[in-house]
């Protein structure tokens, strides 16, 4: 599972790492956005929260993830991106995984300081129908609010998973390739099982 504030690069790294591991990347943000574009009932339920930079209520999110984890391609493993985002979601995830005979193997926290996050998000452009646009929730006021929501509701997951011995923190500043290399190192996928990155952050993430 990938943990980290908005703008830390979870989506980018999730695609690459999941490809390397041969498992699906499951991003709750992407699933919500696809539902908003498709104007589904789930999309309608989520849209106002997303546009405001608030979390979609846990019961909506947890039910959606449960369905996704029950799909065939998730049987042999998966990488979670953007879920869980609250302690309540983490507890529900643990029990859903238990029912499926699974458990989280590792939680990788991408650490980036808040100035860099604001800079990245306010200059981020995404492609929608071939056009480069700014995400509604990447507007400056909404970015500040999302960072506050992260600090208050999601950052506590760092301690939660640390106490379970699952957490690895990596420095997520650098090129995409550098961050991938650190991530795979922390996952023991580069031949260096369990290695800590020299020079990586050791203290609390500055965004949380
Ligand atoms: P980012 O990490 O850049 O904030 P995401 O794509 O992960 O972007 O999420 C975008 C929005 O989708 C969030 O601000 C929130 O409204 C909603 N969302 C995504 N994942 C969750 C979750 N696990 N719980 C509640 N809301 C979520």
PDB file of C-alpha atoms and ligand atoms in Angstrom:
ATOM      1  CA  UNK A   1       0.000   0.000   0.000  1.00  0.00           C
ATOM      2  CA  UNK A   2       1.263   3.497  -0.834  1.00  0.00           C
ATOM      3  CA  UNK A   3       0.794   6.243   1.738  1.00  0.00           C
ATOM      4  CA  UNK A   4       1.622   9.892   1.226  1.00  0.00           C
ATOM      5  CA  UNK A   5       0.155  13.365   0.836  1.00  0.00           C
ATOM      6  CA  UNK A   6      -1.467  14.659  -2.352  1.00  0.00           C
ATOM      7  CA  UNK A   7       1.273  15.445  -4.836  1.00  0.00           C
ATOM      8  CA  UNK A   8       3.783  12.987  -3.391  1.00  0.00           C
ATOM      9  CA  UNK A   9       3.704  10.971  -6.619  1.00  0.00           C
ATOM     10  CA  UNK A  10       1.716   7.966  -5.414  1.00  0.00           C
ATOM     11  CA  UNK A  11      -0.170   7.531  -8.702  1.00  0.00           C
ATOM     12  CA  UNK A  12       2.986   7.642 -10.823  1.00  0.00           C
ATOM     13  CA  UNK A  13       4.906   5.267  -8.581  1.00  0.00           C
ATOM     14  CA  UNK A  14       1.887   2.965  -8.154  1.00  0.00           C
ATOM     15  CA  UNK A  15       1.730   2.334 -11.919  1.00  0.00           C
ATOM     16  CA  UNK A  16       5.441   1.584 -12.177  1.00  0.00           C
ATOM     17  CA  UNK A  17       5.747  -0.541  -9.032  1.00  0.00           C
ATOM     18  CA  UNK A  18       2.570  -2.534  -9.735  1.00  0.00           C
ATOM     19  CA  UNK A  19       3.927  -3.210 -13.239  1.00  0.00           C
ATOM     20  CA  UNK A  20       7.188  -4.495 -11.743  1.00  0.00           C
ATOM     21  CA  UNK A  21       5.347  -6.691  -9.238  1.00  0.00           C
ATOM     22  CA  UNK A  22       2.822  -7.914 -11.822  1.00  0.00           C
ATOM     23  CA  UNK A  23      -0.199  -6.909  -9.731  1.00  0.00           C
ATOM     24  CA  UNK A  24      -2.981  -4.366 -10.382  1.00  0.00           C
ATOM     25  CA  UNK A  25      -2.648  -0.841  -8.969  1.00  0.00           C
ATOM     26  CA  UNK A  26      -5.920   0.026  -7.266  1.00  0.00           C
ATOM     27  CA  UNK A  27      -6.360   3.787  -6.915  1.00  0.00           C
ATOM     28  CA  UNK A  28      -9.506   4.989  -5.145  1.00  0.00           C
ATOM     29  CA  UNK A  29      -8.991   8.484  -6.622  1.00  0.00           C
ATOM     30  CA  UNK A  30      -8.916   7.024 -10.169  1.00  0.00           C
ATOM     31  CA  UNK A  31     -11.994   4.878  -9.520  1.00  0.00           C
ATOM     32  CA  UNK A  32     -13.861   7.903  -8.168  1.00  0.00           C
ATOM     33  CA  UNK A  33     -12.801  10.092 -11.108  1.00  0.00           C
ATOM     34  CA  UNK A  34     -13.887   7.407 -13.633  1.00  0.00           C
ATOM     35  CA  UNK A  35     -17.278   7.292 -11.892  1.00  0.00           C
ATOM     36  CA  UNK A  36     -17.587  11.084 -11.926  1.00  0.00           C
ATOM     37  CA  UNK A  37     -16.836  11.149 -15.698  1.00  0.00           C
ATOM     38  CA  UNK A  38     -19.277   8.300 -16.272  1.00  0.00           C
ATOM     39  CA  UNK A  39     -21.922  10.133 -14.186  1.00  0.00           C
ATOM     40  CA  UNK A  40     -22.676   6.971 -12.195  1.00  0.00           C
ATOM     41  CA  UNK A  41     -24.516   6.984  -8.881  1.00  0.00           C
ATOM     42  CA  UNK A  42     -21.188   6.465  -7.093  1.00  0.00           C
ATOM     43  CA  UNK A  43     -19.683   9.377  -9.039  1.00  0.00           C
ATOM     44  CA  UNK A  44     -22.578  11.626  -8.084  1.00  0.00           C
ATOM     45  CA  UNK A  45     -22.183  10.642  -4.431  1.00  0.00           C
ATOM     46  CA  UNK A  46     -18.446  11.413  -4.495  1.00  0.00           C
ATOM     47  CA  UNK A  47     -18.186  14.519  -6.672  1.00  0.00           C
ATOM     48  CA  UNK A  48     -19.047  17.283  -4.204  1.00  0.00           C
ATOM     49  CA  UNK A  49     -16.582  15.923  -1.636  1.00  0.00           C
ATOM     50  CA  UNK A  50     -13.810  15.575  -4.196  1.00  0.00           C
ATOM     51  CA  UNK A  51     -14.304  19.069  -5.634  1.00  0.00           C
ATOM     52  CA  UNK A  52     -14.103  20.508  -2.115  1.00  0.00           C
ATOM     53  CA  UNK A  53     -10.960  18.499  -1.346  1.00  0.00           C
ATOM     54  CA  UNK A  54     -12.735  16.552   1.382  1.00  0.00           C
ATOM     55  CA  UNK A  55     -12.697  12.808   1.855  1.00  0.00           C
ATOM     56  CA  UNK A  56     -15.593  10.847   0.457  1.00  0.00           C
ATOM     57  CA  UNK A  57     -17.446   9.252   3.418  1.00  0.00           C
ATOM     58  CA  UNK A  58     -15.871   6.020   4.638  1.00  0.00           C
ATOM     59  CA  UNK A  59     -18.910   3.832   4.033  1.00  0.00           C
ATOM     60  CA  UNK A  60     -19.012   4.776   0.316  1.00  0.00           C
ATOM     61  CA  UNK A  61     -15.273   4.301  -0.100  1.00  0.00           C
ATOM     62  CA  UNK A  62     -14.955   1.077   1.858  1.00  0.00           C
ATOM     63  CA  UNK A  63     -17.835  -0.607  -0.018  1.00  0.00           C
ATOM     64  CA  UNK A  64     -16.244   0.379  -3.331  1.00  0.00           C
ATOM     65  CA  UNK A  65     -12.827  -1.009  -2.353  1.00  0.00           C
ATOM     66  CA  UNK A  66     -14.352  -4.249  -1.063  1.00  0.00           C
ATOM     67  CA  UNK A  67     -15.971  -4.828  -4.469  1.00  0.00           C
ATOM     68  CA  UNK A  68     -12.739  -4.031  -6.256  1.00  0.00           C
ATOM     69  CA  UNK A  69     -10.656  -6.373  -4.086  1.00  0.00           C
ATOM     70  CA  UNK A  70     -13.088  -9.215  -4.793  1.00  0.00           C
ATOM     71  CA  UNK A  71     -12.346  -9.024  -8.545  1.00  0.00           C
ATOM     72  CA  UNK A  72     -10.371 -11.842 -10.133  1.00  0.00           C
ATOM     73  CA  UNK A  73      -7.231  -9.837 -10.948  1.00  0.00           C
ATOM     74  CA  UNK A  74      -6.715  -8.988  -7.259  1.00  0.00           C
ATOM     75  CA  UNK A  75      -6.566 -12.613  -6.126  1.00  0.00           C
ATOM     76  CA  UNK A  76      -2.791 -12.903  -6.417  1.00  0.00           C
ATOM     77  CA  UNK A  77      -2.060  -9.508  -4.881  1.00  0.00           C
ATOM     78  CA  UNK A  78      -2.506  -5.784  -5.524  1.00  0.00           C
ATOM     79  CA  UNK A  79      -1.048  -2.388  -4.777  1.00  0.00           C
ATOM     80  CA  UNK A  80      -3.320   0.120  -3.034  1.00  0.00           C
ATOM     81  CA  UNK A  81      -2.925   3.814  -3.875  1.00  0.00           C
ATOM     82  CA  UNK A  82      -4.949   6.372  -1.914  1.00  0.00           C
ATOM     83  CA  UNK A  83      -6.666   3.850   0.350  1.00  0.00           C
ATOM     84  CA  UNK A  84      -6.881   3.620   3.307  1.00  0.00           C
ATOM     85  CA  UNK A  85      -6.947   7.317   4.159  1.00  0.00           C
ATOM     86  CA  UNK A  86      -8.432   7.212   7.663  1.00  0.00           C
ATOM     87  CA  UNK A  87      -7.846   4.935  10.649  1.00  0.00           C
ATOM     88  CA  UNK A  88     -11.442   3.671  10.275  1.00  0.00           C
ATOM     89  CA  UNK A  89     -10.725   2.704   6.647  1.00  0.00           C
ATOM     90  CA  UNK A  90      -7.516   0.953   7.738  1.00  0.00           C
ATOM     91  CA  UNK A  91      -9.395  -1.098  10.306  1.00  0.00           C
ATOM     92  CA  UNK A  92     -12.089  -2.054   7.811  1.00  0.00           C
ATOM     93  CA  UNK A  93      -9.440  -2.942   5.255  1.00  0.00           C
ATOM     94  CA  UNK A  94      -7.759  -5.243   7.727  1.00  0.00           C
ATOM     95  CA  UNK A  95     -10.989  -7.124   8.358  1.00  0.00           C
ATOM     96  CA  UNK A  96     -11.917  -7.317   4.627  1.00  0.00           C
ATOM     97  CA  UNK A  97      -8.461  -8.653   3.810  1.00  0.00           C
ATOM     98  CA  UNK A  98      -8.707 -11.129   6.645  1.00  0.00           C
ATOM     99  CA  UNK A  99     -11.999 -12.429   5.181  1.00  0.00           C
ATOM    100  CA  UNK A 100     -10.284 -12.830   1.787  1.00  0.00           C
ATOM    101  CA  UNK A 101      -7.334 -14.636   3.373  1.00  0.00           C
ATOM    102  CA  UNK A 102      -4.991 -11.702   2.668  1.00  0.00           C
ATOM    103  CA  UNK A 103      -3.025  -9.175   4.724  1.00  0.00           C
ATOM    104  CA  UNK A 104      -0.975  -6.114   3.849  1.00  0.00           C
ATOM    105  CA  UNK A 105       2.703  -7.017   3.291  1.00  0.00           C
ATOM    106  CA  UNK A 106       4.165  -3.539   3.340  1.00  0.00           C
ATOM    107  CA  UNK A 107       3.197   0.125   3.601  1.00  0.00           C
ATOM    108  CA  UNK A 108       5.433   2.516   1.751  1.00  0.00           C
ATOM    109  CA  UNK A 109       5.214   6.173   2.786  1.00  0.00           C
ATOM    110  CA  UNK A 110       6.350   8.730   0.213  1.00  0.00           C
ATOM    111  CA  UNK A 111       7.796  11.679   2.120  1.00  0.00           C
ATOM    112  CA  UNK A 112       7.794  15.164   0.535  1.00  0.00           C
ATOM    113  CA  UNK A 113       7.828  18.532   2.331  1.00  0.00           C
ATOM    114  CA  UNK A 114       4.747  20.707   2.080  1.00  0.00           C
ATOM    115  CA  UNK A 115       6.302  23.561   0.036  1.00  0.00           C
ATOM    116  CA  UNK A 116       7.244  21.092  -2.665  1.00  0.00           C
ATOM    117  CA  UNK A 117       3.743  19.551  -2.605  1.00  0.00           C
ATOM    118  CA  UNK A 118       2.056  22.916  -3.102  1.00  0.00           C
ATOM    119  CA  UNK A 119       4.449  23.708  -5.942  1.00  0.00           C
ATOM    120  CA  UNK A 120       3.839  20.352  -7.656  1.00  0.00           C
ATOM    121  CA  UNK A 121       0.048  20.413  -7.318  1.00  0.00           C
ATOM    122  CA  UNK A 122      -0.431  23.975  -8.463  1.00  0.00           C
ATOM    123  CA  UNK A 123       1.608  23.299 -11.614  1.00  0.00           C
ATOM    124  CA  UNK A 124       0.108  19.867 -12.335  1.00  0.00           C
ATOM    125  CA  UNK A 125      -1.816  19.380 -15.568  1.00  0.00           C
ATOM    126  CA  UNK A 126      -3.693  16.260 -16.487  1.00  0.00           C
ATOM    127  CA  UNK A 127      -5.039  15.061 -19.823  1.00  0.00           C
ATOM    128  CA  UNK A 128      -8.799  14.701 -20.214  1.00  0.00           C
ATOM    129  CA  UNK A 129     -10.174  13.789 -23.675  1.00  0.00           C
ATOM    130  CA  UNK A 130      -6.870  14.819 -25.251  1.00  0.00           C
ATOM    131  CA  UNK A 131      -6.878  18.235 -23.561  1.00  0.00           C
ATOM    132  CA  UNK A 132      -4.491  19.424 -20.855  1.00  0.00           C
ATOM    133  CA  UNK A 133      -6.535  20.729 -17.938  1.00  0.00           C
ATOM    134  CA  UNK A 134      -6.065  21.432 -14.252  1.00  0.00           C
ATOM    135  CA  UNK A 135      -7.883  19.080 -11.900  1.00  0.00           C
ATOM    136  CA  UNK A 136     -10.730  20.868 -10.110  1.00  0.00           C
ATOM    137  CA  UNK A 137      -9.172  19.917  -6.761  1.00  0.00           C
ATOM    138  CA  UNK A 138      -5.710  21.235  -7.752  1.00  0.00           C
ATOM    139  CA  UNK A 139      -6.855  24.878  -7.394  1.00  0.00           C
ATOM    140  CA  UNK A 140      -4.709  26.598  -4.713  1.00  0.00           C
ATOM    141  CA  UNK A 141      -7.368  26.932  -1.953  1.00  0.00           C
ATOM    142  CA  UNK A 142      -8.453  23.314  -2.461  1.00  0.00           C
ATOM    143  CA  UNK A 143      -4.833  22.134  -2.412  1.00  0.00           C
ATOM    144  CA  UNK A 144      -4.328  23.793   0.970  1.00  0.00           C
ATOM    145  CA  UNK A 145      -7.478  22.149   2.264  1.00  0.00           C
ATOM    146  CA  UNK A 146      -6.433  18.692   0.954  1.00  0.00           C
ATOM    147  CA  UNK A 147      -3.085  19.036   2.736  1.00  0.00           C
ATOM    148  CA  UNK A 148      -4.889  19.903   5.960  1.00  0.00           C
ATOM    149  CA  UNK A 149      -7.208  16.896   5.530  1.00  0.00           C
ATOM    150  CA  UNK A 150      -4.106  14.758   4.990  1.00  0.00           C
ATOM    151  CA  UNK A 151      -2.426  16.047   8.152  1.00  0.00           C
ATOM    152  CA  UNK A 152      -5.527  15.540  10.265  1.00  0.00           C
ATOM    153  CA  UNK A 153      -7.064  12.336   8.906  1.00  0.00           C
ATOM    154  CA  UNK A 154      -4.455  10.398   6.939  1.00  0.00           C
ATOM    155  CA  UNK A 155      -1.038  11.155   8.471  1.00  0.00           C
ATOM    156  CA  UNK A 156      -1.948   9.175  11.646  1.00  0.00           C
ATOM    157  CA  UNK A 157      -1.810   6.031   9.476  1.00  0.00           C
ATOM    158  CA  UNK A 158       1.966   6.401   9.439  1.00  0.00           C
ATOM    159  CA  UNK A 159       2.155   5.637  13.177  1.00  0.00           C
ATOM    160  CA  UNK A 160      -0.611   3.038  12.895  1.00  0.00           C
ATOM    161  CA  UNK A 161       1.317   0.968  10.334  1.00  0.00           C
ATOM    162  CA  UNK A 162       4.674   1.681  11.950  1.00  0.00           C
ATOM    163  CA  UNK A 163       3.421   0.089  15.152  1.00  0.00           C
ATOM    164  CA  UNK A 164       2.450  -2.977  13.113  1.00  0.00           C
ATOM    165  CA  UNK A 165       5.979  -3.170  11.710  1.00  0.00           C
ATOM    166  CA  UNK A 166       4.740  -2.661   8.136  1.00  0.00           C
ATOM    167  CA  UNK A 167       5.958   0.869   7.423  1.00  0.00           C
ATOM    168  CA  UNK A 168       8.902   1.945   5.281  1.00  0.00           C
ATOM    169  CA  UNK A 169       9.432   5.666   4.660  1.00  0.00           C
ATOM    170  CA  UNK A 170      11.205   6.837   1.563  1.00  0.00           C
ATOM    171  CA  UNK A 171      12.348  10.241   0.379  1.00  0.00           C
ATOM    172  CA  UNK A 172      10.077  11.041  -2.598  1.00  0.00           C
ATOM    173  CA  UNK A 173      12.029  14.070  -3.823  1.00  0.00           C
ATOM    174  CA  UNK A 174      14.125  13.400  -6.894  1.00  0.00           C
ATOM    175  CA  UNK A 175      13.459  12.045 -10.371  1.00  0.00           C
ATOM    176  CA  UNK A 176      10.713   9.466 -10.915  1.00  0.00           C
ATOM    177  CA  UNK A 177      13.403   6.824 -11.521  1.00  0.00           C
ATOM    178  CA  UNK A 178      15.257   7.689  -8.317  1.00  0.00           C
ATOM    179  CA  UNK A 179      12.083   7.417  -6.257  1.00  0.00           C
ATOM    180  CA  UNK A 180      11.154   4.105  -7.933  1.00  0.00           C
ATOM    181  CA  UNK A 181      14.589   2.733  -7.113  1.00  0.00           C
ATOM    182  CA  UNK A 182      14.197   3.705  -3.436  1.00  0.00           C
ATOM    183  CA  UNK A 183      10.697   2.225  -3.374  1.00  0.00           C
ATOM    184  CA  UNK A 184      11.760  -1.095  -4.867  1.00  0.00           C
ATOM    185  CA  UNK A 185      14.703  -1.139  -2.464  1.00  0.00           C
ATOM    186  CA  UNK A 186      12.367  -0.723   0.503  1.00  0.00           C
ATOM    187  CA  UNK A 187      10.182  -3.529  -0.884  1.00  0.00           C
ATOM    188  CA  UNK A 188      13.196  -5.820  -1.216  1.00  0.00           C
ATOM    189  CA  UNK A 189      12.690  -5.952  -5.000  1.00  0.00           C
ATOM    190  CA  UNK A 190      16.184  -4.803  -5.968  1.00  0.00           C
ATOM    191  CA  UNK A 191      18.088  -7.688  -4.424  1.00  0.00           C
ATOM    192  CA  UNK A 192      18.637  -5.698  -1.216  1.00  0.00           C
ATOM    193  CA  UNK A 193      15.935  -7.130   1.057  1.00  0.00           C
ATOM    194  CA  UNK A 194      14.802  -4.697   3.729  1.00  0.00           C
ATOM    195  CA  UNK A 195      17.558  -2.212   3.014  1.00  0.00           C
ATOM    196  CA  UNK A 196      17.072   1.325   4.289  1.00  0.00           C
ATOM    197  CA  UNK A 197      18.071   4.054   1.923  1.00  0.00           C
ATOM    198  CA  UNK A 198      21.102   5.994   3.084  1.00  0.00           C
ATOM    199  CA  UNK A 199      20.257   9.674   3.150  1.00  0.00           C
ATOM    200  CA  UNK A 200      16.528   8.929   3.249  1.00  0.00           C
ATOM    201  CA  UNK A 201      14.329  10.614   5.833  1.00  0.00           C
ATOM    202  CA  UNK A 202      14.374   9.033   9.240  1.00  0.00           C
ATOM    203  CA  UNK A 203      12.118  11.333  11.233  1.00  0.00           C
ATOM    204  CA  UNK A 204       8.477  12.234  10.904  1.00  0.00           C
ATOM    205  CA  UNK A 205       7.293  13.153   7.432  1.00  0.00           C
ATOM    206  CA  UNK A 206       7.244  16.930   7.243  1.00  0.00           C
ATOM    207  CA  UNK A 207       3.790  16.897   5.642  1.00  0.00           C
ATOM    208  CA  UNK A 208       2.240  15.062   8.525  1.00  0.00           C
TER     209      UNK A 208
HETATM  210  P1  LIG B   1      -4.553  13.015  -4.209  1.00  0.00           P
HETATM  211  O1  LIG B   1      -3.746  11.930  -3.561  1.00  0.00           O
HETATM  212  O2  LIG B   1      -3.768  13.829  -5.179  1.00  0.00           O
HETATM  213  O3  LIG B   1      -5.343  13.849  -3.235  1.00  0.00           O
HETATM  214  P2  LIG B   1      -6.514  11.100  -5.201  1.00  0.00           P
HETATM  215  O4  LIG B   1      -6.718  10.879  -6.642  1.00  0.00           O
HETATM  216  O5  LIG B   1      -5.937   9.990  -4.399  1.00  0.00           O
HETATM  217  O6  LIG B   1      -5.642  12.415  -5.135  1.00  0.00           O
HETATM  218  O7  LIG B   1      -7.899  11.511  -4.496  1.00  0.00           O
HETATM  219  C1  LIG B   1      -8.716  12.537  -5.019  1.00  0.00           C
HETATM  220  C2  LIG B   1      -9.964  12.687  -4.142  1.00  0.00           C
HETATM  221  O8  LIG B   1     -10.717  11.465  -4.162  1.00  0.00           O
HETATM  222  C3  LIG B   1      -9.697  12.920  -2.656  1.00  0.00           C
HETATM  223  O9  LIG B   1      -9.447  14.279  -2.352  1.00  0.00           O
HETATM  224  C4  LIG B   1     -11.013  12.422  -2.037  1.00  0.00           C
HETATM  225  O10 LIG B   1     -12.061  13.332  -2.205  1.00  0.00           O
HETATM  226  C5  LIG B   1     -11.316  11.197  -2.898  1.00  0.00           C
HETATM  227  N1  LIG B   1     -10.703   9.971  -2.308  1.00  0.00           N
HETATM  228  C6  LIG B   1      -9.728   9.204  -2.860  1.00  0.00           C
HETATM  229  N2  LIG B   1      -9.419   8.176  -2.053  1.00  0.00           N
HETATM  230  C7  LIG B   1     -10.204   8.283  -0.964  1.00  0.00           C
HETATM  231  C8  LIG B   1     -10.352   7.541   0.254  1.00  0.00           C
HETATM  232  N3  LIG B   1      -9.606   6.444   0.506  1.00  0.00           N
HETATM  233  N4  LIG B   1     -11.278   7.965   1.161  1.00  0.00           N
HETATM  234  C9  LIG B   1     -12.030   9.041   0.934  1.00  0.00           C
HETATM  235  N5  LIG B   1     -11.930   9.799  -0.167  1.00  0.00           N
HETATM  236  C10 LIG B   1     -11.037   9.441  -1.121  1.00  0.00           C
END
